[in-house]
Tab-separated table of C-alpha atoms and ligand atoms in Angstrom:
chain	number	residue	atom	x	y	z
A	7	UNK	CA	-12.284	22.818	-17.540
A	8	UNK	CA	-15.522	20.737	-16.522
A	9	UNK	CA	-15.505	18.738	-13.781
A	10	UNK	CA	-15.711	15.381	-16.292
A	11	UNK	CA	-12.194	16.644	-17.959
A	12	UNK	CA	-10.228	16.240	-14.847
A	13	UNK	CA	-12.622	13.005	-12.758
A	14	UNK	CA	-10.635	10.321	-12.886
A	15	UNK	CA	-12.151	7.434	-13.728
A	16	UNK	CA	-13.593	5.036	-10.571
A	17	UNK	CA	-10.965	3.049	-8.665
A	18	UNK	CA	-11.428	-0.134	-10.601
A	19	UNK	CA	-11.526	-3.822	-9.215
A	20	UNK	CA	-7.793	-6.299	-9.323
A	21	UNK	CA	-8.276	-10.069	-9.575
A	22	UNK	CA	-5.158	-12.553	-8.507
A	23	UNK	CA	-5.495	-15.866	-7.740
A	24	UNK	CA	-6.677	-15.545	-4.497
A	25	UNK	CA	-7.632	-11.999	-3.851
A	26	UNK	CA	-10.081	-9.023	-5.084
A	27	UNK	CA	-8.947	-5.750	-4.776
A	28	UNK	CA	-12.087	-3.416	-4.647
A	29	UNK	CA	-12.931	0.194	-3.985
A	30	UNK	CA	-13.381	0.924	-0.065
A	31	UNK	CA	-16.527	1.498	1.276
A	32	UNK	CA	-17.712	3.356	4.543
A	33	UNK	CA	-18.917	-0.210	5.598
A	34	UNK	CA	-15.199	-1.362	5.801
A	35	UNK	CA	-14.546	1.169	8.497
A	36	UNK	CA	-15.096	-1.042	11.665
A	37	UNK	CA	-12.875	-4.055	10.539
A	38	UNK	CA	-10.101	-1.247	8.978
A	39	UNK	CA	-10.493	-0.379	12.734
A	40	UNK	CA	-10.352	-3.694	14.147
A	41	UNK	CA	-7.400	-4.899	11.953
A	42	UNK	CA	-5.113	-1.783	11.847
A	43	UNK	CA	-5.763	-0.971	15.318
A	44	UNK	CA	-3.335	-3.829	16.388
A	45	UNK	CA	-0.205	-2.704	17.823
A	46	UNK	CA	1.975	-5.338	15.354
A	47	UNK	CA	0.318	-3.226	12.336
A	48	UNK	CA	1.038	-0.041	13.934
A	49	UNK	CA	4.468	-0.996	14.119
A	50	UNK	CA	5.393	-1.137	10.862
A	51	UNK	CA	3.336	1.640	9.671
A	52	UNK	CA	2.195	5.489	10.731
A	53	UNK	CA	-1.124	4.402	11.871
A	54	UNK	CA	-2.388	6.211	14.679
A	55	UNK	CA	-2.313	3.746	17.872
A	56	UNK	CA	-4.986	3.543	19.547
A	57	UNK	CA	-6.973	3.620	16.123
A	58	UNK	CA	-9.938	5.503	17.666
A	59	UNK	CA	-13.650	5.878	16.410
A	60	UNK	CA	-14.177	7.927	13.093
A	61	UNK	CA	-10.608	7.532	12.232
A	62	UNK	CA	-10.946	4.896	9.521
A	63	UNK	CA	-14.444	6.650	8.034
A	64	UNK	CA	-12.379	9.991	7.669
A	65	UNK	CA	-9.501	8.349	5.865
A	66	UNK	CA	-12.110	6.329	3.214
A	67	UNK	CA	-13.224	10.058	2.990
A	68	UNK	CA	-9.927	11.289	2.414
A	69	UNK	CA	-8.856	8.467	0.176
A	70	UNK	CA	-11.757	9.175	-1.957
A	71	UNK	CA	-10.948	12.590	-2.425
A	72	UNK	CA	-7.406	12.211	-3.211
A	73	UNK	CA	-8.394	9.735	-5.997
A	74	UNK	CA	-10.572	12.395	-7.353
A	75	UNK	CA	-7.541	14.851	-7.541
A	76	UNK	CA	-5.163	12.039	-9.062
A	77	UNK	CA	-2.961	11.733	-5.977
A	78	UNK	CA	-3.724	8.262	-4.663
A	79	UNK	CA	-5.517	5.213	-5.364
A	80	UNK	CA	-6.323	2.666	-2.848
A	81	UNK	CA	-7.823	-0.510	-2.611
A	82	UNK	CA	-9.419	-2.696	0.034
A	83	UNK	CA	-8.060	-6.255	0.107
A	84	UNK	CA	-10.529	-8.842	0.260
A	85	UNK	CA	-10.242	-12.877	-0.290
A	86	UNK	CA	-11.803	-13.759	-3.215
A	87	UNK	CA	-13.765	-16.422	-1.952
A	88	UNK	CA	-15.683	-15.078	0.697
A	89	UNK	CA	-15.261	-11.392	0.266
A	90	UNK	CA	-13.492	-11.163	3.744
A	91	UNK	CA	-11.797	-7.880	4.531
A	92	UNK	CA	-8.140	-8.446	4.899
A	93	UNK	CA	-6.262	-5.131	4.398
A	94	UNK	CA	-5.340	-2.208	2.414
A	95	UNK	CA	-2.877	-1.434	-0.369
A	96	UNK	CA	-2.012	2.207	-1.993
A	97	UNK	CA	-0.456	4.176	-4.129
A	98	UNK	CA	0.478	7.932	-3.507
A	99	UNK	CA	1.041	9.342	-6.866
A	100	UNK	CA	2.876	12.566	-7.754
A	101	UNK	CA	1.809	12.633	-11.864
A	102	UNK	CA	4.561	15.192	-12.727
A	103	UNK	CA	7.384	12.818	-12.065
A	104	UNK	CA	5.274	9.812	-12.533
A	105	UNK	CA	6.207	7.755	-10.113
A	106	UNK	CA	4.297	6.619	-6.588
A	107	UNK	CA	5.076	5.473	-3.637
A	108	UNK	CA	3.253	2.199	-2.359
A	109	UNK	CA	2.047	1.212	1.285
A	110	UNK	CA	0.304	-1.774	2.393
A	111	UNK	CA	-0.991	-3.468	5.496
A	112	UNK	CA	-2.454	-6.595	6.224
A	113	UNK	CA	-4.724	-8.097	9.196
A	114	UNK	CA	-2.224	-10.079	11.814
A	115	UNK	CA	-4.511	-13.227	11.102
A	116	UNK	CA	-3.810	-12.754	7.070
A	117	UNK	CA	0.354	-12.777	7.627
A	118	UNK	CA	2.534	-15.098	5.599
A	119	UNK	CA	0.475	-16.565	3.460
A	120	UNK	CA	1.924	-14.731	0.899
A	121	UNK	CA	-0.949	-12.432	0.511
A	122	UNK	CA	0.853	-9.574	0.758
A	123	UNK	CA	3.073	-10.253	-2.256
A	124	UNK	CA	0.166	-11.191	-4.425
A	125	UNK	CA	-1.610	-7.388	-3.594
A	126	UNK	CA	2.206	-5.566	-4.365
A	127	UNK	CA	2.195	-7.861	-7.710
A	128	UNK	CA	-1.410	-7.091	-8.821
A	129	UNK	CA	-0.717	-3.208	-7.876
A	130	UNK	CA	2.517	-3.063	-9.699
A	131	UNK	CA	0.757	-4.175	-12.549
A	132	UNK	CA	-1.663	-1.369	-12.520
A	133	UNK	CA	0.364	1.121	-11.552
A	134	UNK	CA	2.738	0.665	-14.547
A	135	UNK	CA	0.360	-0.857	-17.013
A	136	UNK	CA	-2.731	1.098	-15.746
A	137	UNK	CA	-1.696	4.371	-14.631
A	138	UNK	CA	1.531	4.376	-17.049
A	139	UNK	CA	3.544	5.489	-13.988
A	140	UNK	CA	7.535	5.360	-14.601
A	141	UNK	CA	8.527	4.378	-11.046
A	142	UNK	CA	7.346	2.913	-7.980
A	143	UNK	CA	9.280	2.782	-4.896
A	144	UNK	CA	8.223	1.571	-1.317
A	145	UNK	CA	10.280	2.595	1.910
A	146	UNK	CA	9.895	0.427	5.168
A	147	UNK	CA	10.940	1.080	8.463
A	148	UNK	CA	14.022	-0.893	9.324
A	149	UNK	CA	13.697	-4.278	11.097
A	150	UNK	CA	10.337	-4.653	9.304
A	151	UNK	CA	12.298	-8.004	7.322
A	152	UNK	CA	8.840	-9.111	6.193
A	153	UNK	CA	7.798	-6.202	4.265
A	154	UNK	CA	11.354	-5.676	2.996
A	155	UNK	CA	10.766	-9.568	1.847
A	156	UNK	CA	7.941	-8.927	0.089
A	157	UNK	CA	9.410	-6.282	-1.775
A	158	UNK	CA	12.223	-8.451	-2.735
A	159	UNK	CA	9.801	-11.549	-3.829
A	160	UNK	CA	8.060	-8.826	-6.084
A	161	UNK	CA	11.509	-8.165	-7.931
A	162	UNK	CA	11.704	-4.309	-6.706
A	163	UNK	CA	15.411	-3.172	-6.015
A	164	UNK	CA	16.940	-2.459	-2.541
A	165	UNK	CA	17.992	1.336	-2.839
A	166	UNK	CA	19.453	1.934	0.500
A	167	UNK	CA	19.011	3.410	3.697
A	168	UNK	CA	17.865	6.831	4.624
A	169	UNK	CA	19.598	6.693	8.423
A	170	UNK	CA	17.061	7.932	11.285
A	171	UNK	CA	14.515	9.657	8.454
A	172	UNK	CA	11.664	8.650	10.624
A	173	UNK	CA	10.426	9.536	14.055
A	174	UNK	CA	7.629	6.534	15.108
A	175	UNK	CA	6.653	6.202	18.909
A	176	UNK	CA	9.232	9.028	19.963
A	177	UNK	CA	12.158	7.321	18.608
A	178	UNK	CA	14.287	7.719	15.434
A	179	UNK	CA	14.204	4.886	12.583
A	180	UNK	CA	15.889	4.292	9.459
A	181	UNK	CA	13.941	4.116	6.368
A	182	UNK	CA	14.949	0.958	3.991
A	183	UNK	CA	13.696	1.938	0.354
A	184	UNK	CA	12.935	-0.591	-2.568
A	185	UNK	CA	11.965	1.030	-6.082
A	186	UNK	CA	11.044	-0.485	-9.518
A	187	UNK	CA	11.134	1.129	-12.753
A	188	UNK	CA	9.082	0.174	-15.733
A	189	UNK	CA	11.158	-0.931	-17.717
A	190	UNK	CA	12.208	-3.200	-15.212
A	191	UNK	CA	8.544	-4.843	-14.458
A	192	UNK	CA	8.169	-5.299	-17.947
A	193	UNK	CA	11.572	-7.175	-18.124
A	194	UNK	CA	10.120	-9.515	-15.917
A	195	UNK	CA	6.834	-10.037	-17.108
B	211	COA	C1	4.165	-6.380	5.545
B	211	COA	C2	2.912	-7.384	5.455
B	211	COA	C3	2.103	-6.668	4.320
B	211	COA	C4	3.654	-8.566	4.980
B	211	COA	O1	2.489	-9.441	4.512
B	211	COA	P1	2.342	-11.096	4.332
B	211	COA	O2	0.935	-11.299	3.491
B	211	COA	O3	2.777	-11.442	5.632
B	211	COA	O4	3.944	-11.364	3.274
B	211	COA	P2	4.049	-12.564	2.284
B	211	COA	O5	3.365	-14.064	3.190
B	211	COA	O6	3.821	-12.008	1.047
B	211	COA	O7	5.573	-12.491	2.521
B	211	COA	C5	5.993	-12.653	4.074
B	211	COA	C6	7.729	-13.035	3.683
B	211	COA	O8	8.127	-12.297	4.971
B	211	COA	C7	8.711	-13.518	5.818
B	211	COA	N1	8.574	-12.898	6.949
B	211	COA	C8	7.694	-12.760	8.033
B	211	COA	N2	8.057	-12.051	9.119
B	211	COA	C9	9.592	-12.221	9.143
B	211	COA	C10	10.224	-11.862	9.850
B	211	COA	N3	10.093	-11.623	11.059
B	211	COA	N4	11.867	-11.939	9.574
B	211	COA	C11	12.055	-12.458	7.931
B	211	COA	N5	11.068	-12.630	7.217
B	211	COA	C12	9.835	-12.832	7.575
B	211	COA	C13	7.992	-14.102	5.350
B	211	COA	O9	8.727	-15.748	5.649
B	211	COA	C14	7.635	-14.351	3.937
B	211	COA	O10	9.050	-14.379	3.329
B	211	COA	P3	8.797	-16.212	2.341
B	211	COA	O11	7.693	-16.210	1.463
B	211	COA	O12	10.247	-15.611	1.246
B	211	COA	O13	9.441	-17.191	3.169
B	211	COA	C15	2.509	-7.474	6.961
B	211	COA	O14	3.532	-8.069	7.396
B	211	COA	C16	1.958	-6.464	7.329
B	211	COA	O15	0.722	-6.211	7.243
B	211	COA	N6	2.599	-5.768	8.507
B	211	COA	C17	2.186	-4.524	8.880
B	211	COA	C18	2.013	-3.231	8.264
B	211	COA	C19	3.157	-3.149	7.571
B	211	COA	O16	4.455	-3.164	8.365
B	211	COA	N7	3.435	-3.093	6.191
B	211	COA	C20	3.947	-2.244	5.429
B	211	COA	C21	4.816	-0.947	5.717
B	211	COA	S1	5.730	-0.458	4.478
């Protein structure tokens, strides 16, 4: 097999009413470090805290490699009208199961404007219609009500709680799971 046979297409850009989701560039690293470095963002994710120099650059390189190998696709979330970087959204793909785990975060100044819901809607559409995934699921930490609300608003189904599934900052945390099947997405659109 030649490299061209298995090289995936470049990460596309997706547009919504107010957002442009685009591939990451190394020049996004300082914005990632600043926004992902907030304690409030770390609290909902597994981001290193503090978020140190070089980590964002490494993450971008890792994401490019994961995309090339077909195991992930990540988008920078930007405001469409002035290109401001506000966060990130990713699908971690297991192609033999045709499923992906959805993860996302926004910088604190951009919370509660509906941007998270808008970005998740666009990536569900991309995952089901372009990647032809069968299922997309998203876990969040118990207590992360904003994330749960986003997943409810896009129509994902609450599938249950895995008790003390994670350890975060040295403490066990429950996982709350949401999921959607392609046929359910099709029924909504
Ligand atoms: C989760 C996150 C992306 C949400 O993004 P967002 O753009 O603020 O989400 P939206 O504005 O689309 O929707 C947020 C919803 O949660 C609700 N909400 C926010 N804080 C809440 C709280 N403490 N309790 C209950 N509901 C809350 C909002 O009212 C809104 O619901 P509504 O439209 O019914 O009023 C953002 O909070 C974030 O980045 N958090 C840190 C990282 C993280 O947790 N990522 C998810 C990992 S699974």
